[in-house]
Short mmCIF file of C-alpha atoms and ligand atoms in Angstrom, two decimals:
data_model
loop_
_atom_site.label_atom_id
_atom_site.label_comp_id
_atom_site.label_asym_id
_atom_site.label_seq_id
_atom_site.Cartn_x
_atom_site.Cartn_y
_atom_site.Cartn_z
CA MET A 1 -4.82 28.76 -43.14
CA SER A 2 -8.49 28.56 -41.74
CA LYS A 3 -9.10 27.12 -38.53
CA VAL A 4 -11.84 24.36 -37.66
CA LYS A 5 -13.86 24.52 -34.67
CA VAL A 6 -13.69 21.71 -32.15
CA GLU A 7 -17.20 20.04 -31.76
CA LYS A 8 -18.36 18.38 -28.60
CA ILE A 9 -19.68 14.65 -28.95
CA LYS A 10 -21.55 12.55 -26.42
CA ARG A 11 -20.56 9.23 -25.00
CA PRO A 12 -22.10 7.07 -22.27
CA GLU A 13 -20.61 8.32 -18.92
CA LYS A 14 -20.62 4.96 -17.09
CA ILE A 15 -20.31 1.41 -18.28
CA GLY A 16 -21.32 -1.49 -16.15
CA LEU A 17 -18.86 -4.31 -15.56
CA PRO A 18 -18.53 -5.77 -19.05
CA PHE A 19 -19.07 -9.58 -19.49
CA MET A 20 -15.56 -10.19 -20.59
CA LEU A 21 -14.19 -8.64 -17.33
CA ASP A 22 -16.45 -10.85 -15.28
CA PHE A 23 -14.29 -13.64 -13.24
CA TYR A 24 -17.47 -15.71 -12.57
CA PRO A 25 -17.82 -18.36 -15.25
CA LEU A 26 -21.05 -18.89 -17.34
CA GLN A 27 -22.74 -21.73 -15.35
CA ASP A 28 -25.65 -22.81 -17.49
CA GLU A 29 -25.58 -26.03 -19.49
CA LYS A 30 -26.02 -23.76 -22.61
CA TYR A 31 -22.46 -22.54 -21.89
CA THR A 32 -20.57 -25.34 -20.36
CA ARG A 33 -20.42 -29.10 -20.00
CA ILE A 34 -19.76 -28.94 -16.07
CA SER A 35 -22.93 -27.23 -15.26
CA GLN A 36 -23.54 -30.06 -12.87
CA PHE A 37 -20.82 -28.63 -10.47
CA PHE A 38 -22.80 -25.53 -10.19
CA LYS A 39 -26.04 -27.23 -9.67
CA ASN A 40 -24.40 -29.30 -7.04
CA LEU A 41 -23.07 -26.21 -5.49
CA LYS A 42 -26.51 -24.62 -5.52
CA ASP A 43 -27.76 -27.81 -3.58
CA GLY A 44 -25.04 -27.37 -0.95
CA HIS A 45 -22.43 -29.66 -2.16
CA LEU A 46 -18.81 -28.83 -3.23
CA THR A 47 -18.13 -31.47 -5.76
CA THR A 48 -15.55 -32.47 -8.45
CA THR A 49 -14.78 -35.11 -10.95
CA LYS A 50 -13.01 -38.45 -10.28
CA CYS A 51 -11.61 -40.52 -13.32
CA GLU A 52 -13.26 -43.93 -12.97
CA LYS A 53 -10.33 -45.57 -15.05
CA CYS A 54 -7.28 -44.18 -13.29
CA LYS A 55 -9.15 -43.33 -10.08
CA GLU A 56 -7.38 -39.62 -10.07
CA VAL A 57 -9.41 -37.06 -8.15
CA LEU A 58 -9.46 -34.02 -10.82
CA TRP A 59 -9.43 -30.46 -9.75
CA PRO A 60 -10.71 -28.21 -11.34
CA PRO A 61 -13.39 -30.22 -12.75
CA ARG A 62 -13.03 -31.84 -16.15
CA ILE A 63 -14.77 -33.25 -19.12
CA ILE A 64 -11.95 -35.59 -19.78
CA CYS A 65 -9.29 -37.00 -17.62
CA PRO A 66 -5.79 -35.32 -18.46
CA HIS A 67 -3.92 -38.60 -17.36
CA CYS A 68 -5.78 -41.21 -19.27
CA HIS A 69 -8.04 -39.11 -21.52
CA THR A 70 -11.26 -41.07 -20.87
CA GLU A 71 -14.63 -39.46 -20.60
CA ASP A 72 -15.58 -41.90 -17.87
CA LEU A 73 -15.75 -39.39 -14.96
CA LYS A 74 -18.06 -39.39 -11.90
CA TRP A 75 -19.06 -36.52 -9.50
CA ILE A 76 -17.72 -37.04 -5.91
CA ASP A 77 -18.62 -34.84 -2.95
CA LEU A 78 -15.52 -33.05 -1.38
CA GLY A 79 -17.21 -32.69 2.06
CA THR A 80 -17.55 -29.17 3.95
CA GLU A 81 -14.57 -29.20 6.28
CA GLY A 82 -11.07 -27.99 5.06
CA GLU A 83 -7.97 -26.95 6.37
CA VAL A 84 -5.93 -23.77 5.83
CA HIS A 85 -2.72 -24.62 3.92
CA ALA A 86 -1.67 -21.00 3.18
CA PHE A 87 -3.44 -17.54 3.15
CA THR A 88 -3.05 -13.94 2.43
CA GLU A 89 -5.13 -10.82 2.33
CA ILE A 90 -6.28 -8.65 -0.32
CA THR A 91 -5.90 -5.06 0.64
CA LEU A 92 -4.46 -3.19 -2.33
CA GLY A 93 -4.67 -4.25 -6.04
CA ALA A 94 -8.07 -5.96 -6.20
CA PRO A 95 -9.55 -6.34 -9.63
CA LEU A 96 -12.41 -4.82 -10.81
CA GLY A 97 -15.68 -6.28 -9.12
CA PHE A 98 -13.75 -7.06 -5.88
CA VAL A 99 -12.40 -3.67 -4.71
CA GLU A 100 -15.43 -3.14 -2.62
CA ASP A 101 -14.86 -6.27 -0.67
CA THR A 102 -11.30 -5.39 0.44
CA PRO A 103 -9.91 -6.20 2.85
CA PHE A 104 -10.58 -9.88 2.49
CA CYS A 105 -8.54 -13.07 2.92
CA THR A 106 -7.80 -15.59 0.19
CA GLY A 107 -5.91 -18.77 0.47
CA ILE A 108 -5.46 -22.41 -0.48
CA VAL A 109 -7.55 -24.85 1.60
CA GLN A 110 -6.76 -28.65 1.74
CA ILE A 111 -9.95 -30.46 1.35
CA GLY A 112 -10.67 -34.05 0.10
CA GLY A 113 -6.93 -34.41 -0.73
CA LEU A 114 -6.85 -31.38 -3.03
CA LEU A 115 -5.28 -28.08 -2.47
CA ILE A 116 -7.83 -25.56 -3.79
CA SER A 117 -7.63 -21.88 -3.79
CA ALA A 118 -10.58 -19.98 -2.34
CA ARG A 119 -11.66 -16.90 -0.42
CA ILE A 120 -11.78 -17.34 3.26
CA ASP A 121 -14.53 -15.21 4.88
CA ASP A 122 -15.37 -13.89 8.43
CA VAL A 123 -11.78 -13.50 9.40
CA ARG A 124 -8.87 -11.10 9.31
CA TYR A 125 -5.17 -12.13 8.46
CA GLU A 126 -4.13 -11.51 11.90
CA ASP A 127 -6.55 -14.06 13.30
CA LEU A 128 -5.75 -16.85 10.87
CA LYS A 129 -3.14 -19.48 10.75
CA ILE A 130 -1.91 -22.48 8.75
CA GLY A 131 -3.61 -25.57 10.01
CA ASP A 132 -7.03 -23.79 11.01
CA LYS A 133 -10.09 -25.48 10.12
CA VAL A 134 -12.50 -23.82 7.71
CA ARG A 135 -16.21 -24.76 6.60
CA LEU A 136 -17.51 -24.58 3.08
CA LYS A 137 -19.47 -21.65 2.27
CA ILE A 138 -21.49 -21.06 -0.83
CA VAL A 139 -22.63 -17.75 -2.20
CA GLU A 140 -24.97 -16.48 -4.86
CA LEU A 141 -24.62 -13.68 -7.13
CA PRO A 142 -27.66 -11.34 -7.89
CA ASP A 143 -28.03 -13.13 -11.44
CA GLN A 144 -28.39 -16.45 -9.41
CA ARG A 145 -24.75 -17.69 -10.37
CA VAL A 146 -23.19 -19.42 -7.52
CA PHE A 147 -19.51 -19.95 -6.33
CA PHE A 148 -17.89 -21.41 -3.27
CA ARG A 149 -15.75 -19.95 -0.36
CA PHE A 150 -14.72 -20.96 2.85
CA SER A 151 -15.45 -19.60 6.37
CA LYS A 152 -13.56 -19.58 9.58
CA SER A 153 -15.14 -22.43 11.81
CA LYS A 154 -16.81 -20.71 14.80
CA ASN A 155 -17.11 -24.03 16.85
CA GLU A 156 -13.35 -24.44 17.59
CA MET B 1 22.09 -26.82 -36.34
CA ASN B 2 23.82 -23.52 -36.76
CA GLN B 3 25.52 -21.86 -33.69
CA VAL B 4 23.70 -18.59 -32.93
CA ALA B 5 25.07 -15.29 -31.45
CA ILE B 6 23.59 -11.91 -30.32
CA VAL B 7 24.97 -9.14 -32.04
CA ALA B 8 23.15 -6.16 -30.77
CA GLY B 9 20.92 -4.96 -28.18
CA GLY B 10 18.55 -1.81 -27.64
CA GLU B 11 16.33 -0.78 -25.03
CA ALA B 12 13.82 1.98 -23.95
CA LYS B 13 14.38 3.69 -20.63
CA ALA B 14 12.19 1.74 -18.16
CA GLY B 15 9.80 3.30 -15.82
CA ARG B 16 6.36 5.06 -15.63
CA ARG B 17 6.74 6.48 -19.18
CA ALA B 18 5.09 9.44 -21.09
CA ALA B 19 4.97 7.07 -23.90
CA SER B 20 2.66 4.96 -25.76
CA TRP B 21 2.92 1.07 -26.28
CA ARG B 22 4.04 1.73 -29.91
CA GLU B 23 6.24 4.62 -28.99
CA LEU B 24 8.25 2.48 -26.49
CA VAL B 25 8.87 -0.13 -29.17
CA GLN B 26 10.11 2.60 -31.49
CA GLU B 27 12.70 3.92 -28.99
CA ALA B 28 13.83 0.34 -28.31
CA GLY B 29 14.10 -0.41 -32.06
CA LYS B 30 16.11 2.82 -32.82
CA ALA B 31 18.53 2.03 -30.25
CA LEU B 32 18.71 -1.61 -31.35
CA PHE B 33 19.63 -0.58 -34.97
CA GLU B 34 22.25 2.06 -33.57
CA ASP B 35 23.92 -0.71 -31.90
CA VAL B 36 24.91 -2.93 -34.68
CA ASN B 37 27.25 -2.43 -37.77
CA ASN B 38 26.39 -3.10 -41.38
CA LEU B 39 22.87 -4.23 -40.76
CA ALA B 40 19.60 -2.18 -41.46
CA PRO B 41 15.98 -3.09 -40.57
CA LYS B 42 15.47 -4.10 -44.22
CA ASP B 43 17.99 -6.91 -43.68
CA VAL B 44 16.00 -8.30 -41.04
CA ASP B 45 14.07 -11.57 -42.40
CA SER B 46 12.24 -12.74 -39.15
CA LEU B 47 10.74 -10.84 -36.21
CA PHE B 48 9.38 -12.07 -32.93
CA VAL B 49 7.44 -9.74 -30.56
CA GLY B 50 7.26 -10.65 -27.02
CA ALA B 51 4.01 -9.16 -25.63
CA ALA B 52 2.12 -10.53 -22.77
CA GLN B 53 -1.30 -8.53 -22.72
CA PRO B 54 -1.50 -5.90 -25.39
CA GLU B 55 -5.16 -6.65 -25.86
CA ARG B 56 -5.74 -5.44 -22.42
CA PHE B 57 -2.79 -2.81 -21.66
CA ALA B 58 -3.15 -1.27 -25.05
CA PHE B 59 -6.33 -2.44 -26.59
CA GLN B 60 -4.34 -3.78 -29.28
CA SER B 61 -4.19 -7.25 -31.13
CA TYR B 62 -2.03 -8.47 -34.01
CA VAL B 63 0.91 -6.34 -32.67
CA ALA B 64 3.79 -8.11 -34.66
CA PRO B 65 2.87 -6.63 -38.01
CA LEU B 66 2.39 -3.33 -36.31
CA VAL B 67 5.79 -3.57 -34.83
CA ALA B 68 7.30 -4.52 -38.20
CA GLU B 69 5.71 -1.45 -39.74
CA HIS B 70 6.96 0.97 -36.97
CA LEU B 71 10.63 -0.45 -37.10
CA GLY B 72 10.87 -0.59 -41.00
CA ILE B 73 11.16 -4.40 -40.88
CA ILE B 74 9.74 -6.49 -43.65
CA PRO B 75 9.87 -10.19 -42.52
CA ARG B 76 9.89 -12.69 -45.26
CA LYS B 77 10.79 -15.85 -43.20
CA VAL B 78 8.84 -15.78 -40.05
CA ILE B 79 6.90 -13.21 -37.93
CA ALA B 80 4.83 -13.72 -34.85
CA ARG B 81 3.84 -12.48 -31.53
CA THR B 82 4.82 -14.56 -28.76
CA GLU B 83 2.93 -14.87 -25.31
CA LEU B 84 4.09 -16.66 -22.28
CA ALA B 85 3.05 -14.04 -19.78
CA CYS B 86 6.32 -12.62 -17.79
CA VAL B 87 8.28 -14.99 -20.17
CA SER B 88 7.00 -13.70 -23.45
CA GLY B 89 10.19 -12.01 -24.13
CA GLN B 90 12.46 -15.14 -23.68
CA ALA B 91 9.78 -16.99 -25.76
CA ALA B 92 10.58 -14.54 -28.47
CA ILE B 93 14.39 -15.25 -28.00
CA ARG B 94 13.76 -18.87 -28.27
CA TYR B 95 11.73 -18.67 -31.45
CA ALA B 96 14.43 -16.16 -33.01
CA TRP B 97 17.28 -18.55 -31.79
CA ASN B 98 15.36 -21.51 -33.33
CA CYS B 99 14.87 -20.04 -36.74
CA VAL B 100 18.61 -19.02 -37.11
CA ALA B 101 19.86 -22.25 -35.63
CA SER B 102 17.70 -24.19 -38.22
CA GLY B 103 18.83 -22.12 -41.17
CA MET B 104 15.18 -20.95 -41.65
CA SER B 105 16.33 -17.43 -40.99
CA ASP B 106 19.46 -15.57 -41.40
CA ILE B 107 18.85 -12.41 -39.37
CA ALA B 108 16.08 -12.42 -36.72
CA VAL B 109 14.99 -9.77 -34.30
CA ALA B 110 13.30 -10.49 -30.78
CA ILE B 111 11.91 -7.32 -29.34
CA GLY B 112 9.55 -7.32 -26.43
CA VAL B 113 7.35 -4.45 -25.24
CA GLU B 114 4.55 -3.72 -22.45
CA LYS B 115 2.88 -0.87 -21.31
CA MET B 116 1.62 -1.27 -17.98
CA TYR B 117 0.99 1.92 -16.23
CA GLN B 118 -2.56 2.77 -16.56
CA PRO B 119 -4.80 5.67 -15.36
CA ASP B 120 -7.12 3.03 -13.84
CA MET B 121 -4.92 0.52 -11.74
CA ALA B 122 -7.78 -1.71 -10.74
CA GLU B 123 -8.18 -2.16 -14.41
CA ALA B 124 -4.56 -3.17 -14.77
CA GLN B 125 -5.09 -5.44 -11.85
CA THR B 126 -7.96 -7.06 -13.49
CA THR B 127 -5.98 -7.73 -16.61
CA MET B 128 -3.12 -9.39 -14.76
CA THR B 129 -5.51 -11.62 -12.73
CA CYS B 130 -6.33 -13.47 -15.70
CA VAL B 131 -2.89 -14.94 -16.03
CA LEU B 132 -3.49 -17.68 -13.40
CA ASP B 133 -6.55 -19.97 -14.34
CA ARG B 134 -9.22 -17.28 -14.24
CA GLU B 135 -12.35 -19.46 -13.48
CA TRP B 136 -10.69 -21.26 -10.55
CA ASP B 137 -7.80 -19.08 -9.13
CA GLY B 138 -8.22 -15.63 -10.56
CA ILE B 139 -11.72 -15.59 -9.36
CA ASN B 140 -10.26 -15.80 -5.83
CA CYS B 141 -7.98 -13.05 -6.71
CA PHE B 142 -4.94 -14.98 -7.13
CA SER B 143 -2.76 -12.70 -9.33
CA ALA B 144 0.92 -12.31 -8.78
CA PRO B 145 1.14 -10.96 -5.33
CA PRO B 146 -1.32 -13.34 -3.58
CA ILE B 147 0.24 -16.40 -5.18
CA PHE B 148 3.81 -15.25 -4.21
CA ALA B 149 2.66 -14.17 -0.72
CA VAL B 150 1.19 -17.78 -0.08
CA THR B 151 4.65 -19.07 -1.42
CA ALA B 152 6.59 -16.67 0.85
CA GLN B 153 4.35 -17.80 3.77
CA ARG B 154 5.07 -21.43 3.31
CA HIS B 155 8.82 -20.92 2.76
CA MET B 156 8.96 -19.03 6.04
CA TYR B 157 6.71 -21.71 7.70
CA GLU B 158 8.70 -24.69 6.42
CA PHE B 159 12.25 -23.31 6.31
CA GLY B 160 12.28 -20.67 8.84
CA THR B 161 12.98 -17.94 6.04
CA THR B 162 12.65 -14.54 7.66
CA GLN B 163 11.08 -11.31 6.51
CA GLU B 164 14.37 -9.53 7.04
CA GLN B 165 16.25 -12.19 4.79
CA MET B 166 13.65 -11.35 1.99
CA ALA B 167 14.13 -7.67 2.47
CA LEU B 168 17.81 -8.25 1.70
CA VAL B 169 17.19 -9.09 -1.58
CA SER B 170 15.41 -5.89 -2.27
CA VAL B 171 18.39 -4.08 -0.75
CA LYS B 172 20.72 -5.48 -3.08
CA ASN B 173 18.56 -5.24 -6.21
CA HIS B 174 17.84 -1.63 -5.41
CA HIS B 175 21.59 -1.02 -4.79
CA TYR B 176 22.56 -2.34 -8.26
CA SER B 177 19.71 -0.48 -10.19
CA SER B 178 20.74 2.85 -8.38
CA LEU B 179 23.59 2.25 -10.77
CA ASN B 180 21.84 1.40 -13.88
CA PRO B 181 20.71 4.49 -15.94
CA ILE B 182 17.69 2.35 -17.66
CA ALA B 183 16.30 1.18 -14.50
CA HIS B 184 12.88 2.16 -13.31
CA LEU B 185 13.75 2.55 -9.38
CA ARG B 186 17.15 4.25 -8.83
CA LYS B 187 16.90 4.83 -5.13
CA GLU B 188 18.58 2.62 -2.72
CA VAL B 189 16.54 1.03 0.10
CA THR B 190 17.21 -0.42 3.74
CA ILE B 191 15.76 -3.30 5.44
CA GLU B 192 13.68 -0.90 7.53
CA ASP B 193 12.43 0.85 4.30
CA VAL B 194 11.42 -2.52 3.06
CA LEU B 195 9.62 -3.72 6.31
CA LYS B 196 8.03 -0.34 6.73
CA SER B 197 6.71 -0.05 3.10
CA PRO B 198 2.95 -0.48 2.82
CA VAL B 199 1.82 -4.19 3.04
CA VAL B 200 0.51 -5.49 -0.42
CA ALA B 201 -0.30 -8.89 0.20
CA PRO B 202 0.97 -10.06 3.66
CA PRO B 203 3.79 -11.13 4.09
CA LEU B 204 4.90 -9.22 1.22
CA HIS B 205 5.49 -5.41 1.48
CA LEU B 206 5.45 -2.91 -1.47
CA PHE B 207 9.37 -3.23 -1.69
CA ASP B 208 9.21 -7.00 -1.83
CA CYS B 209 7.53 -6.50 -5.09
CA CYS B 210 8.47 -5.36 -8.55
CA PRO B 211 6.81 -2.07 -9.70
CA MET B 212 4.52 -1.63 -12.58
CA THR B 213 6.65 -0.55 -15.50
CA ASP B 214 6.48 0.42 -18.97
CA GLY B 215 9.24 -0.47 -21.40
CA SER B 216 10.68 -2.16 -24.53
CA ALA B 217 13.94 -3.89 -25.28
CA GLY B 218 15.19 -5.96 -28.38
CA ILE B 219 18.23 -7.92 -29.55
CA ILE B 220 19.37 -9.17 -33.05
CA LEU B 221 20.45 -12.76 -33.57
CA VAL B 222 22.48 -14.07 -36.37
CA ARG B 223 24.60 -17.17 -37.03
CA ALA B 224 27.59 -17.10 -34.80
CA GLU B 225 30.04 -17.56 -37.60
CA GLU B 226 28.72 -14.36 -39.16
CA ALA B 227 28.62 -12.43 -36.01
CA LYS B 228 31.91 -10.38 -36.26
CA LYS B 229 30.50 -8.67 -39.42
CA TYR B 230 27.97 -6.83 -37.17
CA THR B 231 29.90 -6.31 -33.90
CA ASP B 232 33.39 -6.86 -32.43
CA THR B 233 31.77 -8.13 -29.29
CA PRO B 234 29.14 -10.87 -29.90
CA MET B 235 27.45 -13.10 -27.12
CA HIS B 236 26.81 -16.58 -27.82
CA LEU B 237 23.88 -18.75 -26.96
CA ILE B 238 25.21 -22.11 -25.90
CA GLY B 239 22.33 -23.87 -23.89
CA SER B 240 18.74 -23.47 -22.58
CA GLY B 241 16.16 -25.19 -20.47
CA GLN B 242 12.46 -24.81 -20.16
CA CYS B 243 9.92 -26.66 -18.05
CA ALA B 244 6.29 -26.43 -17.27
CA ILE B 245 4.21 -28.60 -14.89
CA GLY B 246 0.40 -28.01 -14.24
CA ASN B 247 -1.22 -24.74 -14.07
CA ALA B 248 -4.03 -24.30 -11.59
CA VAL B 249 -3.05 -24.03 -8.03
CA ASN B 250 -3.94 -27.52 -6.92
CA ASN B 251 -1.87 -28.92 -9.92
CA LEU B 252 1.49 -27.20 -8.93
CA ALA B 253 4.42 -29.57 -8.13
CA SER B 254 4.94 -27.86 -4.95
CA LEU B 255 4.51 -24.22 -3.58
CA THR B 256 7.84 -24.24 -1.87
CA ASP B 257 9.84 -26.29 -4.10
CA TRP B 258 10.06 -24.95 -7.85
CA VAL B 259 10.55 -28.64 -9.49
CA PRO B 260 10.18 -26.94 -13.13
CA LEU B 261 12.98 -24.54 -12.23
CA ARG B 262 15.15 -27.36 -11.13
CA ARG B 263 14.26 -29.45 -14.45
CA ALA B 264 15.04 -26.31 -16.53
CA ALA B 265 18.26 -25.73 -14.78
CA GLU B 266 19.55 -29.32 -15.23
CA GLU B 267 18.63 -29.18 -19.04
CA ALA B 268 20.41 -25.73 -19.20
CA TRP B 269 23.62 -27.03 -17.63
CA ARG B 270 23.39 -30.15 -19.72
CA THR B 271 22.82 -28.45 -23.05
CA ALA B 272 25.47 -25.71 -22.34
CA LYS B 273 28.02 -28.54 -21.19
CA ILE B 274 28.67 -26.52 -17.99
CA SER B 275 27.94 -27.01 -14.12
CA LYS B 276 26.09 -24.38 -11.96
CA ASP B 277 29.63 -23.45 -10.54
CA ASP B 278 30.51 -22.13 -13.92
CA VAL B 279 27.76 -19.41 -13.85
CA ASP B 280 29.51 -15.91 -13.13
CA ILE B 281 26.30 -13.62 -13.71
CA ALA B 282 22.54 -14.85 -13.01
CA GLU B 283 19.85 -12.47 -14.24
CA VAL B 284 17.08 -14.14 -12.59
CA HIS B 285 13.40 -13.44 -12.26
CA ASP B 286 12.92 -11.42 -8.87
CA CYS B 287 9.38 -10.42 -9.34
CA PHE B 288 9.22 -10.74 -5.48
CA THR B 289 11.99 -11.13 -2.93
CA ILE B 290 10.92 -14.66 -2.24
CA SER B 291 11.37 -15.57 -5.79
CA GLU B 292 15.03 -14.73 -5.75
CA ILE B 293 15.40 -16.76 -2.71
CA MET B 294 13.82 -19.62 -3.99
CA GLU B 295 15.98 -19.34 -7.33
CA TYR B 296 19.20 -19.58 -5.41
CA GLU B 297 17.83 -23.02 -4.36
CA GLY B 298 16.52 -23.96 -7.67
CA LEU B 299 19.37 -23.25 -9.48
CA GLY B 300 21.47 -25.15 -7.01
CA PHE B 301 23.53 -22.08 -5.76
CA CYS B 302 22.76 -23.21 -2.17
CA GLU B 303 20.83 -26.13 -0.58
CA LYS B 304 16.89 -26.35 -0.44
CA GLY B 305 15.57 -24.01 2.31
CA ARG B 306 18.86 -22.10 2.66
CA GLY B 307 18.02 -19.28 0.18
CA GLY B 308 17.61 -16.75 3.12
CA LYS B 309 20.98 -17.68 4.67
CA PHE B 310 22.56 -17.37 1.15
CA ILE B 311 21.84 -13.57 0.97
CA GLU B 312 22.62 -12.95 4.59
CA ASP B 313 25.99 -14.37 3.77
CA GLY B 314 26.52 -11.99 0.72
CA GLU B 315 26.89 -14.73 -1.66
CA PRO B 316 24.55 -13.37 -4.58
CA TYR B 317 26.63 -10.05 -4.44
CA ILE B 318 29.36 -9.23 -6.86
CA GLY B 319 32.43 -10.94 -5.61
CA GLY B 320 30.30 -13.62 -3.81
CA LYS B 321 29.60 -17.13 -5.01
CA VAL B 322 27.53 -15.84 -7.91
CA ALA B 323 26.59 -12.27 -9.07
CA VAL B 324 22.86 -12.31 -8.88
CA ASN B 325 21.06 -9.40 -10.76
CA PRO B 326 23.73 -7.06 -11.13
CA SER B 327 21.32 -5.05 -13.25
CA GLY B 328 19.20 -4.31 -10.63
CA GLY B 329 16.90 -7.21 -11.48
CA ILE B 330 13.06 -6.77 -12.14
CA MET B 331 12.77 -5.48 -8.65
CA GLY B 332 14.92 -2.30 -9.41
CA CYS B 333 14.55 -2.18 -13.25
CA GLY B 334 10.97 -2.92 -13.40
CA HIS B 335 8.80 -5.65 -15.16
CA PRO B 336 7.41 -4.74 -18.57
CA LEU B 337 6.23 -8.30 -18.98
CA GLY B 338 6.97 -8.71 -22.60
CA ALA B 339 10.23 -7.01 -22.56
CA THR B 340 11.64 -8.24 -19.26
CA SER B 341 13.70 -11.25 -20.30
CA ILE B 342 15.04 -9.21 -23.30
CA TYR B 343 16.29 -6.35 -21.04
CA HIS B 344 18.08 -8.72 -18.94
CA THR B 345 19.42 -10.81 -21.95
CA PHE B 346 20.85 -7.38 -23.20
CA GLU B 347 22.16 -6.89 -19.72
CA LEU B 348 24.52 -9.76 -20.13
CA LEU B 349 25.81 -8.58 -23.51
CA LYS B 350 26.53 -5.24 -21.74
CA GLN B 351 28.42 -6.96 -18.93
CA PHE B 352 30.69 -9.02 -21.34
CA ARG B 353 31.45 -5.72 -23.26
CA GLY B 354 32.22 -4.20 -20.06
CA ASP B 355 29.59 -1.53 -20.71
CA VAL B 356 28.09 -0.98 -17.47
CA ASP B 357 29.03 1.28 -14.43
CA GLN B 358 32.08 -0.08 -12.42
CA GLY B 359 29.81 -0.40 -9.25
CA ARG B 360 27.89 -3.04 -10.87
CA TYR B 361 30.34 -4.74 -13.32
CA VAL B 362 31.26 -8.28 -13.04
CA LYS B 363 34.77 -8.26 -14.21
CA GLY B 364 35.95 -11.14 -16.28
CA ALA B 365 32.54 -12.84 -16.28
CA GLU B 366 32.54 -15.84 -19.19
CA ILE B 367 29.17 -17.40 -18.63
CA GLY B 368 25.82 -15.62 -17.74
CA ILE B 369 22.34 -16.97 -17.66
CA GLN B 370 18.97 -15.26 -17.84
CA HIS B 371 16.20 -16.98 -16.06
CA SER B 372 12.37 -16.01 -16.28
CA LEU B 373 9.25 -17.57 -14.70
CA SER B 374 5.52 -17.17 -15.45
CA GLY B 375 2.26 -17.84 -13.86
CA ALA B 376 2.23 -19.39 -10.48
CA ALA B 377 6.03 -20.36 -11.09
CA ASN B 378 4.72 -23.40 -12.96
CA GLN B 379 6.90 -22.40 -15.84
CA HIS B 380 10.57 -21.57 -15.81
CA SER B 381 12.88 -20.55 -18.62
CA ILE B 382 16.66 -20.33 -18.83
CA LEU B 383 19.12 -19.24 -21.51
CA VAL B 384 22.96 -19.71 -21.04
CA CYS B 385 25.09 -17.33 -22.80
CA SER B 386 28.92 -16.95 -23.07
CA ARG B 387 31.38 -14.39 -24.02
CA GLU B 388 33.47 -16.62 -26.25
CA PRO B 389 32.18 -19.30 -28.77
CA ARG B 390 32.04 -22.83 -27.24
ZN1 LIG C 1 -7.86 -41.05 -15.77
#
């Protein structure tokens, strides 16, 4: 039987972080009905939706209330001071896009009656404890999208 | 409703396998049909494929027909893939059970598969970090280890549970998996080994966590009255419970009290007409050591907050109050997401048949449960199985 020669072909050597592996949500009003949340963050405020009918504070922000299904929601400010409810540190096993940040703390912060997950910056695991006060920190990506974190308060 | 029995099981060796997604499922499928009499793939009318993330782990959607083709099954009643993260396998069993119970299907296969070991582990981690609410919790790197790390931290804070007590779960389950030929990890570990293993997400160390595992397992379900046509030793499905509460971290019922587990357990005992004290074998979801401790509590085997003491006293060993994970659990056998629940359901069948190593055989067992949880432990599923029809 005759043999066929193997031909080499080209492929791109590197591909950037694909959109569908990006953890940060699209924030513009073209893409989401809660773009107000991100506008408020840009303005320096961590906010969420509160149901005008059943008065529940909803997290994550919603477009309908899961309890009574009304669309009658208003934006409320959660403030800037939180308290550490639980935390850990990411050393091994960070996802793509976060590997370069390791090690960093992430945890659950009690703020405005909610228990929300967030990264906790400017502190190592050994120096953090349950009940510590943390303050809001807002970060901006190179493409102008924003997100919130917390930072260990210095003035304790 | 028809009573339903499981008449056969088959599994691929679990581990870091030199085999692709479809090869794993072929291994389990071949073993499955070798385990049954008078039944060929062409007799199967319904197929459910438990697969959590094949789009990412194998870059393949639409996997149920792919599995049917590879196993020579021509489904003509119901075919679907089931996805419920770490409980995708039990979801497949529950659909198959329902189809046979309702009379829609005569012979149904539930088979699960996951190919998890990847050349680039950061990509595998990325894949698993979209199980929790990706936009609000995944974005903060809450995948499985961090959410169970904060659970462990709060359990230690609220109830005084210690790292040594958690390590004991790993010691027990690695002991049993050392006696299980299909298990991924077959080496015993000591408390020291666990505490000195690398930190993954504090307070969790490497040996507090289940490994990344490739695997596949399947079972065949038929009407109980016909079971003896296919095997001398069927296993009967006699009850179940499943409950999901909330999803995002803020909306969990509680970090340290798994309310959906308690509710699923109540429903499982009620439908099976048994009490928790009737359970001889509990194959439970020990994805992390803290999980098994909280399952002793949630299943009612001990009081809330006393899970650490429960293992310190040796109660979850064979010969104790209840044999918990005599297979070696997920910690020892591995956790190929879509296949896990099916491996551990087949384990119950093997136990009832007496087809396991003497060192991990639960002699005289009549009732076994298979428990799986998913996500941030906001969803729990329990199957109750018995050796004899009830
Ligand atoms: Zn409402």
